[in-house]
Amino acid sequence: MATEQPQPPSPAAEALERLGRLSLRKLTMESLLSTVAGLAKTVMPGAPETSVTLLVKDHPTTVANTGQLATDLDETQYERGHGPCLHAACTGELTEISDTRTDPRWPDYMPRAAEHGSLSSLSVPLAIDDEQVSGALNIYARQPHAFDEDSRDAATHFGRYAAVSAGNLHAYRSAGDMSGNLQTALETRAVIDQVKGILMERHKLTADQAFQVRAQASMKANRKLRSIADDLVRTGELPLR
């Protein structure tokens, strides 16, 4: 009795296995998202271009893409404020367009997609654990009716990797912004405290009196307190005595 030969893994399964072997310590989050988009492009049908959209407080950004087609169609949707990738990101629904020439949704977007050469598309929502952040993995195929159940399932699995990477990317950028703001605040506080010391020593003022002098100079000059403080430290004089 002949034994059945094991079936070789599908290209999508091989790509997912490759993603599972990637070392997060050796890749930036941007490069990992680019890898997800690139592998999705190679295994999904319809000769597609792919992208990853990150939606932060209703502000969309393409954080990875494989070509100009994906970039153009992402930007077209951002300009109009609607379309399949934004719908997937906002609602958490897998959003498929079987034929951009006949689909009645988003009538000001569909003709642009067809003109650019995308005749079908699939947008996979990214489950990011943040109330103000969402995203989508976008697959823009050049053939109509490009996707079947297997390709939808594969795209959903790619979306899981993209979701983790996109969420980490947002957290990293937010931490960087917070760090920069904190550094600016500390530098401003240091200059203002230096001004307080100068005024207290020079004019024999209390801390409260020095604060009032700084505030009055800021209001009279119609300038921010940090700017007034910088002038005093640099020149030794308040702009308005």
Coordinates of C-alpha atoms in Angstrom, one line a residue:
M1 CA 0.0 0.0 0.0
A2 CA 1.5 3.3 -1.1
T3 CA 2.0 5.9 1.6
E4 CA 0.8 9.4 0.9
Q5 CA 3.5 12.0 0.4
P6 CA 3.3 15.0 2.7
Q7 CA 2.1 18.1 0.9
P8 CA 4.7 20.9 0.7
P9 CA 3.7 24.0 2.7
S10 CA 2.0 26.8 0.7
P11 CA 3.9 30.0 -0.1
A12 CA 1.8 31.8 2.5
A13 CA 2.6 29.3 5.2
E14 CA 6.3 29.5 4.4
A15 CA 6.1 33.3 4.6
L16 CA 4.4 33.2 8.0
E17 CA 7.0 30.7 9.2
R18 CA 9.7 33.1 8.1
L19 CA 8.0 35.9 10.0
G20 CA 7.9 33.7 13.1
R21 CA 11.7 33.2 12.9
L22 CA 12.5 36.9 12.7
S23 CA 14.4 38.3 15.7
L24 CA 12.8 41.4 17.0
R25 CA 16.1 42.4 18.7
K26 CA 17.8 42.6 15.3
L27 CA 15.1 44.6 13.4
T28 CA 13.7 48.1 13.8
M29 CA 9.9 48.2 14.0
E30 CA 9.9 50.0 10.6
S31 CA 11.9 47.3 9.0
L32 CA 9.7 44.6 10.5
L33 CA 6.6 46.3 9.1
S34 CA 8.3 46.6 5.7
T35 CA 9.1 42.8 5.9
V36 CA 5.5 42.0 6.6
A37 CA 4.3 44.2 3.7
G38 CA 6.9 42.7 1.4
L39 CA 6.1 39.1 2.3
A40 CA 2.4 39.8 1.8
K41 CA 3.1 41.2 -1.6
T42 CA 5.0 38.1 -2.7
V43 CA 2.4 35.5 -1.7
M44 CA -0.9 37.3 -2.2
P45 CA -2.7 36.9 -5.6
G46 CA -3.4 39.6 -8.1
A47 CA 0.2 41.0 -8.5
P48 CA -0.4 43.3 -5.6
E49 CA 1.3 46.2 -3.9
T50 CA 0.8 46.4 -0.1
S51 CA 1.0 49.0 2.7
V52 CA 0.4 49.4 6.4
T53 CA -1.7 52.3 7.6
L54 CA -1.5 53.6 11.2
L55 CA -4.4 55.7 12.4
V56 CA -3.6 57.8 15.5
K57 CA -6.3 60.1 16.8
D58 CA -8.0 60.0 13.4
H59 CA -4.7 61.0 11.7
P60 CA -3.7 58.3 9.1
T61 CA -0.1 57.6 8.1
T62 CA 1.4 55.0 5.8
V63 CA 4.3 53.5 7.8
A64 CA 5.3 50.8 5.3
N65 CA 4.6 50.1 1.6
T66 CA 6.0 48.1 -1.3
G67 CA 5.4 50.5 -4.1
Q68 CA 3.9 53.7 -5.6
L69 CA 0.5 52.1 -6.3
A70 CA -0.1 51.5 -2.6
T71 CA 1.2 54.9 -1.6
D72 CA -1.0 56.7 -4.1
L73 CA -4.2 54.8 -3.1
D74 CA -3.5 55.3 0.6
E75 CA -3.0 59.1 0.1
T76 CA -6.2 59.3 -2.1
Q77 CA -8.2 57.9 0.9
Y78 CA -6.5 60.1 3.4
E79 CA -7.3 63.2 1.3
R80 CA -11.0 62.2 1.1
G81 CA -11.3 61.0 4.7
H82 CA -12.8 57.6 3.6
G83 CA -12.1 54.4 1.7
P84 CA -11.5 50.7 2.4
C85 CA -8.3 51.1 4.4
L86 CA -9.7 53.8 6.7
H87 CA -12.9 51.8 7.0
A88 CA -11.0 48.7 8.1
A89 CA -8.9 50.7 10.5
C90 CA -11.9 52.5 12.0
T91 CA -14.4 49.7 12.2
G92 CA -12.2 46.6 12.7
E93 CA -13.9 44.9 9.7
L94 CA -12.1 43.0 7.0
T95 CA -12.9 45.2 4.0
E96 CA -12.7 43.6 0.5
I97 CA -13.4 45.2 -2.9
S98 CA -13.9 42.6 -5.5
D99 CA -13.9 45.0 -8.5
T100 CA -13.3 48.7 -8.2
R101 CA -15.1 49.2 -11.6
T102 CA -18.4 48.0 -10.2
D103 CA -18.4 48.4 -6.4
P104 CA -20.8 51.2 -5.4
R105 CA -19.1 52.1 -2.2
W106 CA -16.9 55.3 -2.0
P107 CA -17.8 56.5 -5.5
D108 CA -15.2 59.2 -5.5
Y109 CA -12.5 56.7 -4.6
M110 CA -13.3 53.7 -6.8
P111 CA -12.6 55.4 -10.2
R112 CA -9.2 56.6 -8.9
A113 CA -8.3 53.1 -7.8
A114 CA -9.2 51.6 -11.2
E115 CA -7.3 54.4 -13.0
H116 CA -4.2 53.6 -10.9
G117 CA -4.5 49.9 -11.9
S118 CA -6.0 48.4 -8.7
L119 CA -9.0 46.4 -9.7
S120 CA -9.6 44.7 -6.3
S121 CA -8.3 45.2 -2.8
L122 CA -8.3 43.7 0.7
S123 CA -7.8 45.8 3.9
V124 CA -7.1 43.8 7.1
P125 CA -7.8 45.6 10.4
L126 CA -4.9 45.6 12.8
A127 CA -5.9 44.9 16.4
I128 CA -3.7 47.4 18.3
D129 CA -4.3 47.5 22.1
D130 CA -4.9 51.3 22.3
E131 CA -8.2 53.2 22.2
Q132 CA -6.7 56.0 20.1
V133 CA -4.7 53.9 17.7
S134 CA -5.8 51.5 15.0
G135 CA -4.5 50.4 11.6
A136 CA -4.9 48.3 8.5
L137 CA -2.8 46.1 6.3
N138 CA -3.8 47.0 2.7
I139 CA -3.4 44.7 -0.3
Y140 CA -4.1 46.4 -3.7
A141 CA -4.4 43.8 -6.4
R142 CA -4.1 44.5 -10.1
Q143 CA -6.7 41.8 -11.0
P144 CA -10.4 41.8 -10.2
H145 CA -11.8 39.2 -7.8
A146 CA -8.3 38.4 -6.7
F147 CA -9.0 37.0 -3.3
D148 CA -10.4 33.7 -2.1
E149 CA -10.9 32.2 1.4
D150 CA -7.3 31.0 1.6
S151 CA -5.9 34.4 0.7
R152 CA -8.2 36.2 3.1
D153 CA -7.1 33.8 5.9
A154 CA -3.4 34.3 5.0
A155 CA -3.8 38.1 4.9
T156 CA -5.4 38.0 8.4
H157 CA -2.4 36.1 9.7
F158 CA -0.1 38.7 8.2
G159 CA -2.2 41.3 9.9
R160 CA -1.4 39.9 13.3
Y161 CA 2.3 40.4 12.8
A162 CA 1.7 43.9 11.4
A163 CA -0.5 44.8 14.4
V164 CA 2.2 43.9 17.0
S165 CA 4.8 45.9 15.0
A166 CA 2.6 48.9 14.4
G167 CA 1.5 49.0 18.0
N168 CA 5.2 48.9 19.2
L169 CA 6.1 51.5 16.6
H170 CA 3.4 53.9 18.0
A171 CA 4.5 53.2 21.6
Y172 CA 8.1 53.9 20.7
R173 CA 7.3 57.2 18.9
S174 CA 5.1 58.3 21.7
A175 CA 7.8 57.6 24.3
G176 CA 10.2 59.6 22.2
D177 CA 7.9 62.6 21.9
M178 CA 7.3 62.4 25.7
S179 CA 11.0 62.3 26.4
G180 CA 11.6 65.3 24.1
N181 CA 8.8 67.3 25.7
L182 CA 10.1 66.4 29.2
Q183 CA 13.6 67.6 28.2
T184 CA 12.3 70.9 26.9
A185 CA 10.3 71.4 30.1
L186 CA 13.3 70.7 32.3
E187 CA 15.5 73.1 30.3
T188 CA 12.8 75.8 30.5
R189 CA 12.4 75.3 34.3
A190 CA 16.2 75.5 34.8
V191 CA 16.3 78.9 32.9
I192 CA 13.3 80.3 34.8
D193 CA 14.8 79.2 38.2
Q194 CA 18.0 80.9 37.2
V195 CA 16.2 84.1 36.5
K196 CA 14.4 83.9 39.9
G197 CA 17.8 83.6 41.6
I198 CA 19.2 86.6 39.7
L199 CA 16.2 88.8 40.6
M200 CA 16.2 87.8 44.2
E201 CA 19.9 88.5 44.6
R202 CA 20.0 91.7 42.6
H203 CA 16.9 93.4 43.9
K204 CA 16.6 91.6 47.3
L205 CA 13.2 90.2 46.4
T206 CA 11.4 87.2 47.9
A207 CA 10.6 84.2 45.7
D208 CA 7.0 85.4 45.2
Q209 CA 8.1 88.9 44.3
A210 CA 10.6 87.6 41.8
F211 CA 7.8 85.5 40.2
Q212 CA 5.6 88.6 39.9
V213 CA 8.3 90.7 38.3
R214 CA 8.9 87.9 35.7
A215 CA 5.1 87.6 35.0
Q216 CA 4.7 91.4 34.6
A217 CA 7.6 91.7 32.2
S218 CA 6.1 88.8 30.1
M219 CA 2.7 90.5 30.0
K220 CA 4.0 94.0 29.2
A221 CA 6.4 92.7 26.5
N222 CA 3.7 90.3 25.2
R223 CA 6.3 87.5 25.1
K224 CA 6.5 84.1 26.5
L225 CA 8.1 83.7 30.0
R226 CA 10.9 81.5 28.5
S227 CA 11.8 84.2 26.0
I228 CA 11.9 86.8 28.8
A229 CA 14.0 84.5 30.9
D230 CA 16.5 83.8 28.1
D231 CA 17.0 87.6 27.6
L232 CA 17.7 88.2 31.2
V233 CA 20.2 85.4 31.5
R234 CA 21.9 86.6 28.3
T235 CA 21.9 90.3 28.8
G236 CA 21.4 90.8 32.5
E237 CA 18.4 93.0 31.9
L238 CA 14.6 92.6 31.7
P239 CA 13.1 93.9 28.4
L240 CA 10.8 96.1 30.4
R241 CA 11.9 97.4 33.9

